[in-house]
């Protein structure tokens, strides 16, 4: 099982879907995965010599990873602020927007601007803390904007903005 790495995060904003997903992850780890791994660790420990017991060592490490992630989620979830869609946002890029942009070469990108806790395992989400998202905020369809990259400034054009309602 792959446990997500915790990074230092700046923004405490999250979409309702992202919040529910974090709660579901916590509940799964605490109520299902941890008891399952604890049983395996207990069984492996009962076999005797733990220093050469691969089941014991692997599952003990997995238990530490689960506990670390649960501690992180318990600390992080209460600090998060859920941002729901508001009709006032229509027509401009704000948190939670699905945005389609295009550069001078005609390359199109389509992604959703979300909180830093939601971007894992998703190629179509970007963090509100990213330079691209910061440059996009409050832009409208047909607006041009510039993003600084390691290769220099890049020009983009906003094609479409939608929200999940």
Tab-separated table of C-alpha atoms in Angstrom:
chain	number	residue	atom	x	y	z
A	1	UNK	CA	0.000	0.000	0.000
A	2	UNK	CA	1.350	3.393	-0.950
A	3	UNK	CA	0.923	6.086	1.690
A	4	UNK	CA	0.899	9.694	0.474
A	5	UNK	CA	3.788	11.899	1.497
A	6	UNK	CA	2.921	14.946	3.573
A	7	UNK	CA	4.398	18.203	2.357
A	8	UNK	CA	4.451	21.514	4.088
A	9	UNK	CA	1.404	23.273	2.779
A	10	UNK	CA	0.548	26.945	2.640
A	11	UNK	CA	-3.162	27.104	1.936
A	12	UNK	CA	-5.867	25.580	4.111
A	13	UNK	CA	-8.520	25.678	1.376
A	14	UNK	CA	-10.133	22.483	0.103
A	15	UNK	CA	-13.107	21.531	-2.043
A	16	UNK	CA	-15.955	19.597	-0.441
A	17	UNK	CA	-15.035	16.503	-2.504
A	18	UNK	CA	-11.413	16.746	-1.345
A	19	UNK	CA	-12.468	17.124	2.288
A	20	UNK	CA	-14.713	14.069	2.095
A	21	UNK	CA	-11.910	12.110	0.422
A	22	UNK	CA	-9.467	12.965	3.245
A	23	UNK	CA	-12.045	11.943	5.855
A	24	UNK	CA	-12.670	8.696	3.974
A	25	UNK	CA	-8.902	8.031	3.801
A	26	UNK	CA	-8.591	8.597	7.565
A	27	UNK	CA	-11.535	6.313	8.326
A	28	UNK	CA	-10.206	3.584	6.013
A	29	UNK	CA	-6.711	3.715	7.514
A	30	UNK	CA	-7.925	3.818	11.122
A	31	UNK	CA	-10.902	1.443	10.988
A	32	UNK	CA	-9.824	-1.076	8.343
A	33	UNK	CA	-6.155	-0.988	7.346
A	34	UNK	CA	-4.593	-0.431	10.787
A	35	UNK	CA	-6.467	-3.294	12.548
A	36	UNK	CA	-5.600	-5.603	9.641
A	37	UNK	CA	-1.883	-4.753	9.800
A	38	UNK	CA	-1.891	-4.929	13.614
A	39	UNK	CA	-3.157	-8.530	13.429
A	40	UNK	CA	-0.364	-9.438	11.013
A	41	UNK	CA	2.259	-7.800	13.270
A	42	UNK	CA	0.918	-9.689	16.290
A	43	UNK	CA	0.937	-12.977	14.392
A	44	UNK	CA	4.475	-12.377	13.055
A	45	UNK	CA	5.729	-11.388	16.523
A	46	UNK	CA	4.363	-14.647	17.960
A	47	UNK	CA	6.644	-16.627	15.632
A	48	UNK	CA	9.697	-15.714	17.677
A	49	UNK	CA	12.903	-14.080	16.398
A	50	UNK	CA	11.792	-10.688	15.076
A	51	UNK	CA	15.186	-9.641	13.753
A	52	UNK	CA	14.959	-12.041	10.786
A	53	UNK	CA	11.188	-12.037	10.399
A	54	UNK	CA	10.380	-10.212	7.135
A	55	UNK	CA	6.601	-10.242	7.772
A	56	UNK	CA	7.130	-8.587	11.133
A	57	UNK	CA	9.596	-5.968	9.876
A	58	UNK	CA	7.584	-5.037	6.764
A	59	UNK	CA	4.250	-4.788	8.558
A	60	UNK	CA	5.743	-2.940	11.523
A	61	UNK	CA	7.094	-0.351	9.057
A	62	UNK	CA	3.688	-0.207	7.334
A	63	UNK	CA	2.029	0.320	10.720
A	64	UNK	CA	4.350	3.261	11.427
A	65	UNK	CA	3.467	4.764	8.006
A	66	UNK	CA	-0.253	4.356	8.688
A	67	UNK	CA	0.095	5.932	12.133
A	68	UNK	CA	2.086	8.834	10.684
A	69	UNK	CA	-0.568	9.488	8.013
A	70	UNK	CA	-3.414	9.215	10.556
A	71	UNK	CA	-1.651	11.706	12.863
A	72	UNK	CA	-1.163	14.070	9.915
A	73	UNK	CA	-4.822	13.787	8.842
A	74	UNK	CA	-6.083	14.308	12.394
A	75	UNK	CA	-3.998	17.443	12.643
A	76	UNK	CA	-4.741	18.714	9.125
A	77	UNK	CA	-8.489	18.061	8.679
A	78	UNK	CA	-9.666	20.441	11.460
A	79	UNK	CA	-7.545	23.251	9.960
A	80	UNK	CA	-9.077	22.966	6.480
A	81	UNK	CA	-11.648	25.444	5.180
A	82	UNK	CA	-14.157	23.975	2.725
A	83	UNK	CA	-14.842	26.215	-0.264
A	84	UNK	CA	-18.101	25.495	-2.057
A	85	UNK	CA	-19.193	26.852	-5.419
A	86	UNK	CA	-20.880	30.243	-5.403
A	87	UNK	CA	-22.728	31.762	-8.406
A	88	UNK	CA	-20.702	34.958	-7.838
A	89	UNK	CA	-17.653	33.060	-9.183
A	90	UNK	CA	-19.150	32.496	-12.655
A	91	UNK	CA	-17.106	34.010	-15.447
A	92	UNK	CA	-13.867	34.349	-13.479
A	93	UNK	CA	-11.204	31.932	-12.254
A	94	UNK	CA	-11.382	31.223	-8.536
A	95	UNK	CA	-10.717	28.271	-6.260
A	96	UNK	CA	-12.408	25.103	-7.540
A	97	UNK	CA	-12.603	26.232	-11.179
A	98	UNK	CA	-12.035	23.920	-14.126
A	99	UNK	CA	-9.928	25.957	-16.552
A	100	UNK	CA	-8.895	25.357	-20.146
A	101	UNK	CA	-5.878	27.382	-21.267
A	102	UNK	CA	-3.837	27.569	-24.462
A	103	UNK	CA	-0.348	28.854	-25.233
A	104	UNK	CA	1.062	30.524	-28.388
A	105	UNK	CA	2.003	27.123	-29.843
A	106	UNK	CA	-1.620	25.952	-29.620
A	107	UNK	CA	-0.943	23.541	-26.749
A	108	UNK	CA	-4.060	23.212	-24.548
A	109	UNK	CA	-4.228	22.268	-20.885
A	110	UNK	CA	-7.335	21.532	-18.858
A	111	UNK	CA	-7.208	21.334	-15.054
A	112	UNK	CA	-8.976	22.200	-11.810
A	113	UNK	CA	-7.567	24.602	-9.226
A	114	UNK	CA	-7.768	22.921	-5.806
A	115	UNK	CA	-6.072	22.861	-2.419
A	116	UNK	CA	-2.617	21.331	-1.966
A	117	UNK	CA	-4.103	18.305	-0.154
A	118	UNK	CA	-6.075	17.273	-3.252
A	119	UNK	CA	-3.467	17.133	-6.030
A	120	UNK	CA	-2.033	13.695	-5.234
A	121	UNK	CA	-2.715	10.957	-7.778
A	122	UNK	CA	-4.379	13.475	-10.108
A	123	UNK	CA	-2.832	14.868	-13.298
A	124	UNK	CA	-5.777	17.177	-13.934
A	125	UNK	CA	-5.566	19.108	-10.628
A	126	UNK	CA	-3.151	21.903	-9.723
A	127	UNK	CA	-2.591	23.505	-6.342
A	128	UNK	CA	-3.893	26.992	-5.635
A	129	UNK	CA	-0.333	27.678	-4.422
A	130	UNK	CA	1.222	26.955	-7.836
A	131	UNK	CA	2.493	29.829	-10.016
A	132	UNK	CA	0.011	28.859	-12.765
A	133	UNK	CA	-2.986	29.036	-10.411
A	134	UNK	CA	-1.818	32.308	-8.871
A	135	UNK	CA	-1.461	33.854	-12.351
A	136	UNK	CA	-4.937	32.607	-13.336
A	137	UNK	CA	-6.893	33.957	-10.354
A	138	UNK	CA	-9.612	36.464	-11.331
A	139	UNK	CA	-8.961	35.997	-15.053
A	140	UNK	CA	-11.900	35.703	-17.463
A	141	UNK	CA	-12.430	33.856	-20.746
A	142	UNK	CA	-10.350	35.476	-23.535
A	143	UNK	CA	-7.838	36.983	-21.047
A	144	UNK	CA	-4.106	36.624	-21.659
A	145	UNK	CA	-1.772	36.035	-18.744
A	146	UNK	CA	1.893	35.351	-18.113
A	147	UNK	CA	3.458	32.655	-15.943
A	148	UNK	CA	7.084	32.658	-14.881
A	149	UNK	CA	8.756	29.277	-15.431
A	150	UNK	CA	12.378	28.137	-15.060
A	151	UNK	CA	12.660	28.631	-18.847
A	152	UNK	CA	11.327	32.195	-18.604
A	153	UNK	CA	7.948	33.879	-18.985
A	154	UNK	CA	5.253	31.945	-20.865
A	155	UNK	CA	2.099	33.490	-22.328
A	156	UNK	CA	-1.244	31.703	-21.959
A	157	UNK	CA	-4.807	32.423	-23.037
A	158	UNK	CA	-7.974	31.448	-21.110
A	159	UNK	CA	-10.360	29.433	-23.335
A	160	UNK	CA	-12.973	28.214	-20.858
A	161	UNK	CA	-13.940	28.360	-17.174
A	162	UNK	CA	-16.462	26.023	-15.521
A	163	UNK	CA	-17.399	25.041	-11.994
A	164	UNK	CA	-18.822	21.849	-10.497
A	165	UNK	CA	-22.149	22.864	-9.015
